[in-house]
mmCIF file of C-alpha atoms and ligand atoms in Angstrom:
data_model
loop_
_atom_site.group_PDB
_atom_site.id
_atom_site.type_symbol
_atom_site.label_atom_id
_atom_site.label_comp_id
_atom_site.label_asym_id
_atom_site.label_seq_id
_atom_site.Cartn_x
_atom_site.Cartn_y
_atom_site.Cartn_z
ATOM 1 C CA MET L 1317 63.964 -69.093 54.315
ATOM 2 C CA GLN L 1318 67.028 -70.398 52.500
ATOM 3 C CA LYS L 1319 65.457 -71.567 49.265
ATOM 4 C CA ILE L 1320 64.977 -68.184 47.616
ATOM 5 C CA HIS L 1321 68.699 -67.338 47.672
ATOM 6 C CA LYS L 1322 69.677 -70.547 45.877
ATOM 7 C CA GLU L 1323 66.808 -70.103 43.455
ATOM 8 C CA LEU L 1324 67.847 -66.548 42.597
ATOM 9 C CA GLU L 1325 71.411 -67.780 42.005
ATOM 10 C CA LYS L 1326 70.163 -70.545 39.765
ATOM 11 C CA LEU L 1327 67.906 -68.133 37.885
ATOM 12 C CA ALA L 1328 70.843 -65.732 37.361
ATOM 13 C CA SER L 1329 72.740 -68.534 35.668
ATOM 14 C CA ILE L 1330 69.982 -68.783 33.057
ATOM 15 C CA SER L 1331 71.398 -65.889 31.090
ATOM 16 C CA ALA L 1332 72.645 -65.042 27.619
ATOM 17 C CA CYS L 1333 75.820 -63.427 29.020
ATOM 18 C CA PRO L 1334 78.427 -64.616 31.534
ATOM 19 C CA THR L 1335 77.822 -64.036 35.273
ATOM 20 C CA PRO L 1336 77.689 -61.812 37.263
ATOM 21 C CA SER L 1337 75.786 -59.911 34.541
ATOM 22 C CA VAL L 1338 72.380 -61.194 33.514
ATOM 23 C CA THR L 1339 70.722 -60.955 30.090
ATOM 24 C CA ARG L 1340 67.314 -62.558 29.746
ATOM 25 C CA ILE L 1341 65.230 -61.054 26.994
ATOM 26 C CA VAL L 1342 61.581 -61.974 26.791
ATOM 27 C CA PHE L 1343 60.747 -64.872 24.418
ATOM 28 C CA SER L 1344 64.422 -65.878 24.164
ATOM 29 C CA GLU L 1345 65.712 -69.373 24.889
ATOM 30 C CA GLN L 1346 66.766 -68.165 28.375
ATOM 31 C CA ASP L 1347 63.319 -66.742 29.040
ATOM 32 C CA ALA L 1348 61.760 -70.090 28.111
ATOM 33 C CA LYS L 1349 64.134 -71.969 30.458
ATOM 34 C CA ALA L 1350 63.580 -69.529 33.316
ATOM 35 C CA ARG L 1351 59.805 -69.800 32.955
ATOM 36 C CA GLU L 1352 60.030 -73.562 33.043
ATOM 37 C CA TYR L 1353 62.223 -73.409 36.156
ATOM 38 C CA PHE L 1354 59.818 -71.156 38.031
ATOM 39 C CA ILE L 1355 56.705 -73.104 37.041
ATOM 40 C CA GLY L 1356 58.382 -76.318 38.248
ATOM 41 C CA LEU L 1357 58.995 -74.785 41.686
ATOM 42 C CA CYS L 1358 55.366 -73.668 41.899
ATOM 43 C CA THR L 1359 53.902 -77.040 40.940
ATOM 44 C CA ASP L 1360 56.261 -78.674 43.487
ATOM 45 C CA ILE L 1361 54.287 -77.034 46.294
ATOM 46 C CA GLY L 1362 50.912 -77.669 44.710
ATOM 47 C CA LEU L 1363 50.177 -74.277 43.133
ATOM 48 C CA LYS L 1364 47.888 -74.363 40.101
ATOM 49 C CA VAL L 1365 49.610 -72.784 37.117
ATOM 50 C CA ARG L 1366 48.057 -71.231 34.045
ATOM 51 C CA THR L 1367 49.409 -68.903 31.386
ATOM 52 C CA ASP L 1368 47.501 -66.468 29.239
ATOM 53 C CA ALA L 1369 48.167 -66.070 25.520
ATOM 54 C CA VAL L 1370 50.953 -63.510 25.947
ATOM 55 C CA GLY L 1371 52.698 -65.596 28.620
ATOM 56 C CA ASN L 1372 51.626 -63.879 31.833
ATOM 57 C CA THR L 1373 51.839 -66.778 34.285
ATOM 58 C CA PHE L 1374 49.456 -67.155 37.244
ATOM 59 C CA CYS L 1375 50.493 -69.547 40.036
ATOM 60 C CA ARG L 1376 47.597 -69.968 42.403
ATOM 61 C CA TRP L 1377 47.377 -71.157 45.978
ATOM 62 C CA GLU L 1378 43.716 -71.886 46.241
ATOM 63 C CA GLY L 1379 41.862 -70.341 49.154
ATOM 64 C CA LYS L 1380 38.944 -71.794 51.087
ATOM 65 C CA ASN L 1381 36.590 -69.531 49.182
ATOM 66 C CA LYS L 1382 37.624 -69.971 45.543
ATOM 67 C CA ASP L 1383 34.927 -67.658 44.241
ATOM 68 C CA LEU L 1384 36.221 -64.546 46.003
ATOM 69 C CA PRO L 1385 38.529 -62.237 44.006
ATOM 70 C CA ALA L 1386 42.094 -63.369 44.685
ATOM 71 C CA ILE L 1387 45.067 -61.525 46.190
ATOM 72 C CA GLY L 1388 47.876 -61.085 43.683
ATOM 73 C CA THR L 1389 51.593 -60.569 44.000
ATOM 74 C CA GLY L 1390 54.432 -60.878 41.503
ATOM 75 C CA SER L 1391 56.774 -59.108 39.124
ATOM 76 C CA HIS L 1392 58.975 -59.968 36.141
ATOM 77 C CA ILE L 1393 61.959 -62.193 35.342
ATOM 78 C CA ASP L 1394 63.088 -60.630 32.069
ATOM 79 C CA ALA L 1395 66.358 -58.704 32.346
ATOM 80 C CA ILE L 1396 67.818 -56.064 30.047
ATOM 81 C CA PRO L 1397 71.234 -56.830 28.490
ATOM 82 C CA GLU L 1398 73.999 -57.109 31.090
ATOM 83 C CA SER L 1399 71.882 -56.188 34.065
ATOM 84 C CA GLY L 1400 71.670 -57.597 37.581
ATOM 85 C CA MET L 1401 69.948 -60.532 39.252
ATOM 86 C CA TYR L 1402 67.432 -58.885 41.597
ATOM 87 C CA ASP L 1403 65.290 -56.486 39.557
ATOM 88 C CA GLY L 1404 61.869 -58.136 39.205
ATOM 89 C CA THR L 1405 63.116 -61.569 40.218
ATOM 90 C CA VAL L 1406 62.851 -60.938 43.983
ATOM 91 C CA GLY L 1407 59.172 -60.150 43.426
ATOM 92 C CA VAL L 1408 58.472 -63.358 41.518
ATOM 93 C CA PHE L 1409 60.564 -65.758 43.609
ATOM 94 C CA GLY L 1410 59.782 -63.733 46.742
ATOM 95 C CA GLY L 1411 56.072 -64.259 46.055
ATOM 96 C CA LEU L 1412 56.660 -67.995 45.939
ATOM 97 C CA GLU L 1413 58.814 -67.850 49.092
ATOM 98 C CA ALA L 1414 56.102 -65.866 50.879
ATOM 99 C CA ILE L 1415 53.553 -68.577 50.033
ATOM 100 C CA ARG L 1416 55.910 -71.305 51.285
ATOM 101 C CA TYR L 1417 56.425 -69.274 54.491
ATOM 102 C CA LEU L 1418 52.656 -69.017 55.044
ATOM 103 C CA MET L 1419 52.184 -72.717 54.278
ATOM 104 C CA GLU L 1420 54.840 -73.650 56.841
ATOM 105 C CA MET L 1421 53.055 -71.443 59.341
ATOM 106 C CA GLY L 1422 49.959 -73.596 58.807
ATOM 107 C CA TYR L 1423 47.981 -70.662 57.465
ATOM 108 C CA GLU L 1424 44.960 -71.376 55.290
ATOM 109 C CA PRO L 1425 43.873 -68.406 53.165
ATOM 110 C CA GLU L 1426 40.224 -67.526 52.721
ATOM 111 C CA ARG L 1427 40.921 -65.898 49.336
ATOM 112 C CA SER L 1428 43.259 -67.504 46.815
ATOM 113 C CA ILE L 1429 46.768 -66.037 46.603
ATOM 114 C CA GLU L 1430 48.463 -65.829 43.222
ATOM 115 C CA VAL L 1431 52.031 -65.191 42.137
ATOM 116 C CA LEU L 1432 51.864 -63.463 38.780
ATOM 117 C CA MET L 1433 54.919 -63.510 36.536
ATOM 118 C CA PHE L 1434 54.420 -60.733 33.986
ATOM 119 C CA THR L 1435 55.622 -60.989 30.408
ATOM 120 C CA SER L 1436 58.170 -58.406 29.271
ATOM 121 C CA GLU L 1437 58.316 -55.672 31.871
ATOM 122 C CA GLU L 1438 61.496 -54.490 30.179
ATOM 123 C CA PRO L 1439 61.265 -52.748 26.804
ATOM 124 C CA THR L 1440 64.260 -54.565 25.284
ATOM 125 C CA ARG L 1441 62.437 -56.513 22.613
ATOM 126 C CA PHE L 1442 59.665 -54.227 21.434
ATOM 127 C CA GLY L 1443 60.772 -50.814 22.676
ATOM 128 C CA ILE L 1444 57.784 -50.615 25.027
ATOM 129 C CA GLY L 1445 57.838 -51.786 28.639
ATOM 130 C CA CYS L 1446 55.172 -53.713 30.563
ATOM 131 C CA LEU L 1447 53.749 -55.576 27.574
ATOM 132 C CA GLY L 1448 52.024 -58.205 29.751
ATOM 133 C CA SER L 1449 50.530 -55.843 32.327
ATOM 134 C CA ARG L 1450 49.450 -53.308 29.674
ATOM 135 C CA MET L 1451 47.470 -56.087 28.002
ATOM 136 C CA LEU L 1452 46.092 -57.363 31.318
ATOM 137 C CA CYS L 1453 44.621 -53.972 32.170
ATOM 138 C CA GLY L 1454 43.347 -53.449 28.627
ATOM 139 C CA GLN L 1455 45.559 -50.463 27.944
ATOM 140 C CA LEU L 1456 47.164 -52.234 25.006
ATOM 141 C CA SER L 1457 44.914 -54.066 22.554
ATOM 142 C CA PRO L 1458 45.909 -57.318 20.808
ATOM 143 C CA GLU L 1459 45.759 -55.462 17.466
ATOM 144 C CA GLU L 1460 48.302 -52.873 18.662
ATOM 145 C CA ALA L 1461 50.524 -55.520 20.251
ATOM 146 C CA LEU L 1462 50.575 -57.589 17.066
ATOM 147 C CA LYS L 1463 51.971 -54.612 15.153
ATOM 148 C CA PHE L 1464 55.179 -54.447 17.247
ATOM 149 C CA LYS L 1465 58.393 -55.617 15.610
ATOM 150 C CA ASP L 1466 61.518 -56.585 17.528
ATOM 151 C CA PHE L 1467 65.190 -55.848 16.736
ATOM 152 C CA ASP L 1468 65.165 -58.701 14.202
ATOM 153 C CA GLY L 1469 61.922 -57.601 12.579
ATOM 154 C CA ARG L 1470 59.903 -60.383 14.207
ATOM 155 C CA GLY L 1471 56.398 -59.777 15.468
ATOM 156 C CA LEU L 1472 54.593 -61.023 18.560
ATOM 157 C CA ALA L 1473 52.659 -63.777 16.742
ATOM 158 C CA GLU L 1474 55.850 -65.310 15.350
ATOM 159 C CA LEU L 1475 57.649 -65.135 18.705
ATOM 160 C CA LEU L 1476 54.745 -66.741 20.555
ATOM 161 C CA GLU L 1477 54.844 -69.794 18.272
ATOM 162 C CA ARG L 1478 57.624 -71.468 20.251
ATOM 163 C CA PHE L 1479 55.593 -71.263 23.466
ATOM 164 C CA ASP L 1480 52.682 -73.351 24.512
ATOM 165 C CA PHE L 1481 50.647 -70.551 26.080
ATOM 166 C CA ASP L 1482 46.895 -70.887 26.585
ATOM 167 C CA GLY L 1483 43.985 -69.018 25.044
ATOM 168 C CA THR L 1484 43.863 -66.093 22.657
ATOM 169 C CA LEU L 1485 45.203 -62.545 22.968
ATOM 170 C CA ASP L 1486 41.614 -61.278 23.205
ATOM 171 C CA GLU L 1487 41.242 -63.150 26.475
ATOM 172 C CA VAL L 1488 44.292 -61.596 28.174
ATOM 173 C CA LYS L 1489 42.435 -58.538 29.498
ATOM 174 C CA MET L 1490 41.566 -59.049 33.125
ATOM 175 C CA GLY L 1491 38.250 -58.153 34.751
ATOM 176 C CA ASN L 1492 38.198 -55.447 37.446
ATOM 177 C CA ASP L 1493 36.943 -58.080 39.897
ATOM 178 C CA TYR L 1494 39.714 -60.609 39.271
ATOM 179 C CA TYR L 1495 41.976 -59.347 42.069
ATOM 180 C CA ASP L 1496 40.853 -57.873 45.357
ATOM 181 C CA ALA L 1497 44.377 -56.465 45.793
ATOM 182 C CA PHE L 1498 47.800 -56.610 44.179
ATOM 183 C CA VAL L 1499 51.119 -56.139 46.024
ATOM 184 C CA GLU L 1500 54.423 -56.105 44.115
ATOM 185 C CA PHE L 1501 57.676 -56.741 45.967
ATOM 186 C CA HIS L 1502 60.727 -55.119 44.330
ATOM 187 C CA ILE L 1503 64.188 -53.710 44.995
ATOM 188 C CA GLU L 1504 64.099 -49.926 45.382
ATOM 189 C CA GLN L 1505 66.430 -49.195 42.440
ATOM 190 C CA GLY L 1506 67.321 -45.984 44.251
ATOM 191 C CA PRO L 1507 69.498 -44.993 47.233
ATOM 192 C CA ILE L 1508 66.973 -43.739 49.803
ATOM 193 C CA LEU L 1509 66.327 -46.816 51.986
ATOM 194 C CA GLU L 1510 69.995 -47.720 52.211
ATOM 195 C CA LYS L 1511 71.017 -44.145 52.989
ATOM 196 C CA GLU L 1512 68.410 -43.817 55.738
ATOM 197 C CA GLY L 1513 69.140 -47.299 57.108
ATOM 198 C CA LEU L 1514 65.544 -48.493 56.662
ATOM 199 C CA ASP L 1515 64.273 -52.027 56.026
ATOM 200 C CA ILE L 1516 61.162 -51.461 53.944
ATOM 201 C CA GLY L 1517 59.716 -48.841 51.592
ATOM 202 C CA ILE L 1518 55.938 -48.693 51.249
ATOM 203 C CA VAL L 1519 54.966 -47.232 47.913
ATOM 204 C CA THR L 1520 52.223 -44.608 47.904
ATOM 205 C CA LYS L 1521 52.497 -43.413 44.271
ATOM 206 C CA ILE L 1522 54.162 -44.610 41.081
ATOM 207 C CA ALA L 1523 55.501 -41.917 38.753
ATOM 208 C CA ALA L 1524 54.016 -41.666 35.291
ATOM 209 C CA PRO L 1525 56.466 -42.004 32.462
ATOM 210 C CA SER L 1526 56.084 -40.584 29.006
ATOM 211 C CA SER L 1527 58.521 -40.822 26.168
ATOM 212 C CA LEU L 1528 59.137 -39.128 22.850
ATOM 213 C CA ARG L 1529 60.955 -40.186 19.721
ATOM 214 C CA VAL L 1530 62.393 -37.238 17.797
ATOM 215 C CA SER L 1531 63.827 -37.504 14.273
ATOM 216 C CA LEU L 1532 65.657 -34.521 12.792
ATOM 217 C CA ILE L 1533 66.738 -33.887 9.224
ATOM 218 C CA GLY L 1534 69.128 -31.071 8.367
ATOM 219 C CA GLN L 1535 71.713 -30.840 5.663
ATOM 220 C CA GLY L 1536 74.987 -32.699 5.513
ATOM 221 C CA GLY L 1537 78.176 -31.384 3.966
ATOM 222 C CA HIS L 1538 81.913 -31.153 4.226
ATOM 223 C CA ALA L 1539 83.079 -29.987 7.660
ATOM 224 C CA GLY L 1540 85.630 -27.734 6.010
ATOM 225 C CA ALA L 1541 83.768 -26.430 3.025
ATOM 226 C CA VAL L 1542 80.412 -25.287 4.435
ATOM 227 C CA LEU L 1543 80.631 -21.959 6.274
ATOM 228 C CA MET L 1544 78.878 -21.594 9.615
ATOM 229 C CA ASP L 1545 76.069 -19.289 8.476
ATOM 230 C CA LYS L 1546 75.079 -21.800 5.772
ATOM 231 C CA ARG L 1547 74.716 -24.762 8.089
ATOM 232 C CA ARG L 1548 71.650 -26.834 8.979
ATOM 233 C CA ASP L 1549 73.384 -29.064 11.505
ATOM 234 C CA ALA L 1550 70.994 -31.732 12.839
ATOM 235 C CA GLY L 1551 73.533 -32.675 15.528
ATOM 236 C CA CYS L 1552 73.552 -29.172 17.018
ATOM 237 C CA ALA L 1553 69.738 -29.102 17.006
ATOM 238 C CA ALA L 1554 69.722 -32.450 18.853
ATOM 239 C CA ALA L 1555 72.215 -31.116 21.405
ATOM 240 C CA GLU L 1556 70.085 -28.042 21.985
ATOM 241 C CA ILE L 1557 66.972 -30.176 22.405
ATOM 242 C CA SER L 1558 68.785 -32.368 24.908
ATOM 243 C CA LEU L 1559 69.691 -29.301 26.985
ATOM 244 C CA ALA L 1560 66.098 -28.078 26.759
ATOM 245 C CA VAL L 1561 64.951 -31.443 28.152
ATOM 246 C CA GLU L 1562 67.184 -30.917 31.168
ATOM 247 C CA ARG L 1563 66.153 -27.304 31.673
ATOM 248 C CA ILE L 1564 62.408 -27.967 31.442
ATOM 249 C CA ALA L 1565 62.653 -30.649 34.138
ATOM 250 C CA LYS L 1566 64.778 -28.390 36.365
ATOM 251 C CA GLU L 1567 62.405 -25.444 35.962
ATOM 252 C CA SER L 1568 59.305 -27.525 36.726
ATOM 253 C CA THR L 1569 57.229 -26.516 39.733
ATOM 254 C CA SER L 1570 57.380 -30.122 40.965
ATOM 255 C CA PRO L 1571 60.563 -31.613 42.482
ATOM 256 C CA ASP L 1572 59.438 -34.974 41.089
ATOM 257 C CA THR L 1573 59.764 -33.980 37.428
ATOM 258 C CA VAL L 1574 62.686 -35.820 35.850
ATOM 259 C CA ALA L 1575 63.655 -35.886 32.186
ATOM 260 C CA THR L 1576 66.373 -37.711 30.302
ATOM 261 C CA THR L 1577 67.619 -37.894 26.743
ATOM 262 C CA GLY L 1578 68.592 -41.561 26.825
ATOM 263 C CA ILE L 1579 69.371 -41.937 23.129
ATOM 264 C CA LEU L 1580 71.038 -39.379 20.898
ATOM 265 C CA ASP L 1581 72.381 -40.587 17.568
ATOM 266 C CA ILE L 1582 73.718 -38.596 14.643
ATOM 267 C CA LYS L 1583 74.353 -39.520 11.041
ATOM 268 C CA PRO L 1584 76.636 -40.008 9.216
ATOM 269 C CA ARG L 1585 78.971 -39.992 12.263
ATOM 270 C CA ALA L 1586 82.176 -38.931 10.565
ATOM 271 C CA VAL L 1587 84.555 -36.362 12.019
ATOM 272 C CA ASN L 1588 84.702 -34.281 8.844
ATOM 273 C CA SER L 1589 81.001 -34.425 8.002
ATOM 274 C CA ILE L 1590 78.191 -32.161 9.208
ATOM 275 C CA PRO L 1591 75.467 -34.303 10.853
ATOM 276 C CA LYS L 1592 72.555 -34.379 8.427
ATOM 277 C CA GLU L 1593 70.295 -36.497 10.622
ATOM 278 C CA ALA L 1594 69.762 -36.924 14.327
ATOM 279 C CA TYR L 1595 67.570 -39.163 16.436
ATOM 280 C CA LEU L 1596 66.620 -38.758 20.085
ATOM 281 C CA GLU L 1597 64.559 -40.715 22.589
ATOM 282 C CA ILE L 1598 63.439 -38.708 25.587
ATOM 283 C CA ASP L 1599 61.911 -39.927 28.853
ATOM 284 C CA LEU L 1600 59.933 -37.525 31.020
ATOM 285 C CA ARG L 1601 58.155 -38.438 34.259
ATOM 286 C CA ASP L 1602 56.320 -37.160 37.296
ATOM 287 C CA THR L 1603 53.879 -38.404 39.911
ATOM 288 C CA ASP L 1604 51.586 -35.510 39.042
ATOM 289 C CA LEU L 1605 49.927 -36.032 35.683
ATOM 290 C CA GLU L 1606 49.129 -32.354 35.101
ATOM 291 C CA VAL L 1607 52.683 -31.213 35.784
ATOM 292 C CA ARG L 1608 54.107 -34.011 33.627
ATOM 293 C CA ASP L 1609 51.810 -33.208 30.716
ATOM 294 C CA LYS L 1610 52.574 -29.504 30.956
ATOM 295 C CA ALA L 1611 56.323 -30.269 30.811
ATOM 296 C CA LEU L 1612 55.714 -32.525 27.830
ATOM 297 C CA GLU L 1613 53.844 -29.766 25.990
ATOM 298 C CA ASP L 1614 56.569 -27.230 26.838
ATOM 299 C CA LEU L 1615 59.149 -29.602 25.449
ATOM 300 C CA LYS L 1616 57.283 -30.181 22.197
ATOM 301 C CA GLN L 1617 56.965 -26.433 21.724
ATOM 302 C CA GLU L 1618 60.645 -25.945 22.420
ATOM 303 C CA ILE L 1619 61.602 -28.634 19.888
ATOM 304 C CA GLU L 1620 59.482 -26.860 17.296
ATOM 305 C CA GLU L 1621 61.081 -23.509 18.092
ATOM 306 C CA ILE L 1622 64.655 -24.878 17.985
ATOM 307 C CA CYS L 1623 64.058 -26.633 14.658
ATOM 308 C CA LYS L 1624 62.406 -23.585 13.125
ATOM 309 C CA ARG L 1625 65.294 -21.350 14.114
ATOM 310 C CA ARG L 1626 67.847 -23.832 12.810
ATOM 311 C CA ASN L 1627 65.864 -24.718 9.682
ATOM 312 C CA ILE L 1628 65.668 -28.405 10.570
ATOM 313 C CA GLU L 1629 62.813 -30.738 9.677
ATOM 314 C CA SER L 1630 61.495 -32.604 12.695
ATOM 315 C CA THR L 1631 59.146 -35.466 13.433
ATOM 316 C CA VAL L 1632 58.041 -35.892 17.032
ATOM 317 C CA GLU L 1633 56.347 -39.130 17.937
ATOM 318 C CA LEU L 1634 54.834 -39.981 21.306
ATOM 319 C CA ILE L 1635 55.965 -43.503 22.295
ATOM 320 C CA ASN L 1636 53.918 -43.670 25.476
ATOM 321 C CA LYS L 1637 52.176 -41.410 27.940
ATOM 322 C CA ASP L 1638 51.011 -43.307 30.996
ATOM 323 C CA SER L 1639 49.041 -42.182 34.022
ATOM 324 C CA PRO L 1640 50.614 -42.220 37.484
ATOM 325 C CA ALA L 1641 49.252 -44.703 40.002
ATOM 326 C CA ILE L 1642 48.008 -43.737 43.427
ATOM 327 C CA CYS L 1643 48.299 -46.665 45.809
ATOM 328 C CA GLU L 1644 45.371 -47.757 47.951
ATOM 329 C CA THR L 1645 45.398 -46.697 51.619
ATOM 330 C CA LYS L 1646 44.016 -50.043 52.796
ATOM 331 C CA LEU L 1647 46.977 -51.848 51.259
ATOM 332 C CA ILE L 1648 49.541 -49.303 52.469
ATOM 333 C CA ASP L 1649 48.159 -49.806 55.995
ATOM 334 C CA ALA L 1650 48.384 -53.590 55.644
ATOM 335 C CA VAL L 1651 52.057 -53.393 54.642
ATOM 336 C CA GLU L 1652 52.779 -50.954 57.468
ATOM 337 C CA ALA L 1653 51.107 -53.263 59.992
ATOM 338 C CA ALA L 1654 53.194 -56.176 58.676
ATOM 339 C CA THR L 1655 56.438 -54.236 59.178
ATOM 340 C CA LYS L 1656 55.375 -53.318 62.732
ATOM 341 C CA GLU L 1657 54.551 -56.933 63.535
ATOM 342 C CA LEU L 1658 58.018 -57.917 62.319
ATOM 343 C CA GLY L 1659 59.724 -55.056 64.181
ATOM 344 C CA LEU L 1660 61.062 -53.565 60.935
ATOM 345 C CA THR L 1661 61.660 -49.918 60.092
ATOM 346 C CA SER L 1662 59.853 -48.455 57.090
ATOM 347 C CA LYS L 1663 58.938 -45.294 55.262
ATOM 348 C CA LYS L 1664 56.299 -44.311 52.730
ATOM 349 C CA MET L 1665 57.808 -43.388 49.396
ATOM 350 C CA ILE L 1666 57.249 -42.760 45.723
ATOM 351 C CA SER L 1667 58.332 -45.199 43.053
ATOM 352 C CA ARG L 1668 60.149 -43.203 40.414
ATOM 353 C CA ALA L 1669 60.915 -46.210 38.273
ATOM 354 C CA TYR L 1670 57.987 -47.760 36.527
ATOM 355 C CA HIS L 1671 56.671 -51.204 37.215
ATOM 356 C CA ASP L 1672 53.899 -53.591 36.220
ATOM 357 C CA SER L 1673 52.028 -52.265 39.277
ATOM 358 C CA LEU L 1674 51.507 -48.983 37.440
ATOM 359 C CA PHE L 1675 49.154 -50.878 35.130
ATOM 360 C CA MET L 1676 47.733 -53.268 37.731
ATOM 361 C CA ALA L 1677 46.555 -50.165 39.600
ATOM 362 C CA GLN L 1678 44.094 -49.604 36.747
ATOM 363 C CA VAL L 1679 42.270 -52.878 37.492
ATOM 364 C CA CYS L 1680 42.630 -53.345 41.239
ATOM 365 C CA PRO L 1681 43.868 -51.711 44.463
ATOM 366 C CA THR L 1682 47.664 -51.881 44.328
ATOM 367 C CA THR L 1683 50.785 -51.087 46.304
ATOM 368 C CA MET L 1684 54.468 -52.052 46.311
ATOM 369 C CA ILE L 1685 56.993 -53.177 48.920
ATOM 370 C CA PHE L 1686 60.562 -51.956 48.388
ATOM 371 C CA ILE L 1687 63.776 -53.240 49.939
ATOM 372 C CA PRO L 1688 67.143 -51.449 49.858
ATOM 373 C CA CYS L 1689 69.693 -52.218 47.161
ATOM 374 C CA ARG L 1690 73.375 -51.396 47.469
ATOM 375 C CA ASP L 1691 74.221 -47.825 46.386
ATOM 376 C CA GLY L 1692 70.821 -47.683 44.683
ATOM 377 C CA ILE L 1693 72.343 -49.466 41.691
ATOM 378 C CA SER L 1694 70.088 -51.365 39.316
ATOM 379 C CA HIS L 1695 70.121 -52.578 35.698
ATOM 380 C CA HIS L 1696 73.808 -53.389 36.247
ATOM 381 C CA ALA L 1697 75.837 -56.434 37.357
ATOM 382 C CA ASP L 1698 76.567 -54.639 40.678
ATOM 383 C CA GLU L 1699 72.879 -54.670 41.633
ATOM 384 C CA TYR L 1700 72.725 -56.252 45.107
ATOM 385 C CA SER L 1701 70.446 -56.751 48.083
ATOM 386 C CA THR L 1702 71.633 -58.823 51.050
ATOM 387 C CA PRO L 1703 69.940 -62.146 51.920
ATOM 388 C CA GLU L 1704 68.703 -60.484 55.153
ATOM 389 C CA GLN L 1705 67.158 -57.565 53.250
ATOM 390 C CA ILE L 1706 65.417 -59.987 50.899
ATOM 391 C CA GLU L 1707 64.096 -62.077 53.789
ATOM 392 C CA LYS L 1708 62.702 -59.004 55.528
ATOM 393 C CA GLY L 1709 60.927 -58.120 52.303
ATOM 394 C CA VAL L 1710 59.559 -61.637 51.845
ATOM 395 C CA LYS L 1711 58.245 -61.727 55.413
ATOM 396 C CA THR L 1712 56.620 -58.316 55.019
ATOM 397 C CA LEU L 1713 55.016 -59.513 51.811
ATOM 398 C CA ALA L 1714 53.890 -62.778 53.429
ATOM 399 C CA LEU L 1715 52.182 -61.056 56.369
ATOM 400 C CA THR L 1716 50.587 -58.521 54.027
ATOM 401 C CA LEU L 1717 49.203 -61.310 51.836
ATOM 402 C CA LYS L 1718 47.995 -63.063 54.977
ATOM 403 C CA THR L 1719 46.049 -60.027 56.167
ATOM 404 C CA LEU L 1720 44.570 -59.355 52.742
ATOM 405 C CA SER L 1721 43.597 -62.982 52.033
ATOM 406 C CA SER L 1722 42.066 -63.720 55.436
ATOM 407 C CA LYS L 1723 38.638 -62.220 54.683
HETATM 408 ZN ZN1 ZN T 2654 61.690 -54.402 37.642
#
């Protein structure tokens, strides 16, 4: 199982920034090269490759019974600016490695097995994550997707022109009978497995993210001339909102509620000028939809109250509000059996980061296989899983796919 390590190294070199960081934004030149590289490796071992109109790429090892719903695995190869080389990529190249492992074993699947490379799991280009899987499960319509603009003001239709993808955007949505099961292999992006010295995490639930965009307008003025009781400082309102975000998550009845103000900008950003505008982006998640939605409502109310008290105009826009995914017991059991067969240690856990599997769970039974990553670091050049950890994950995935595809 040596190939995957070299392939991940090679993939990491297809980047818009110098190594060891990786930048590979969807629909960029690097994305195009990386896609080509992966497809080449799949056709080398006889997989049938097709892409849908948004670039989701399906690499199929045909089973004896082609008409049965297939077993899917896969993840993403896009990488946020200056991130690491394992997020998503171990799931795509690990899917391919798992198929090669099963082929070498002489296994012949009853159901077809597919490695699915999703388009744009990361939100870098359009501000919304999981573009490909949202469209696959029908949660995002072509009309909505076509309205997105990227950081250069370009839309999806224009960006897709350079690619030779098949079909139309209307055809991207997948039927509920396309996959019999979907298993995504991914680095944990958290510290638990490493800390507990475990080989494999078996995901039972994926937390549901929601995010808000908040724009505030107050009144600017000279930092010396305007007395404190006359102020409508948008920066102070933003700071208070940011603290409310933290408090609401801490006071939640669920330990799984987490909330973050990831963006907080003020204008005009001058030391002697009262901030007249502020802009925040807030991320709030939980595995329990009711608790998450309650926290979201509490937050909106709090924003309103803060702005009223401070005489600030506010616009609150919901960027996304997704449902958590509950993973299928049958699949969790299959992964657990695979780890036992391999003599590996494992634990059932929640995925707090969000993945394409969150959306795949809407169209088919889904679970995820996690492997440890050093210090839980991800989205950073220091992201690292050892070759041994990756191989344990690939083997677990391979045996899981074997069980699921055998009948
Ligand atoms: Zn990822």
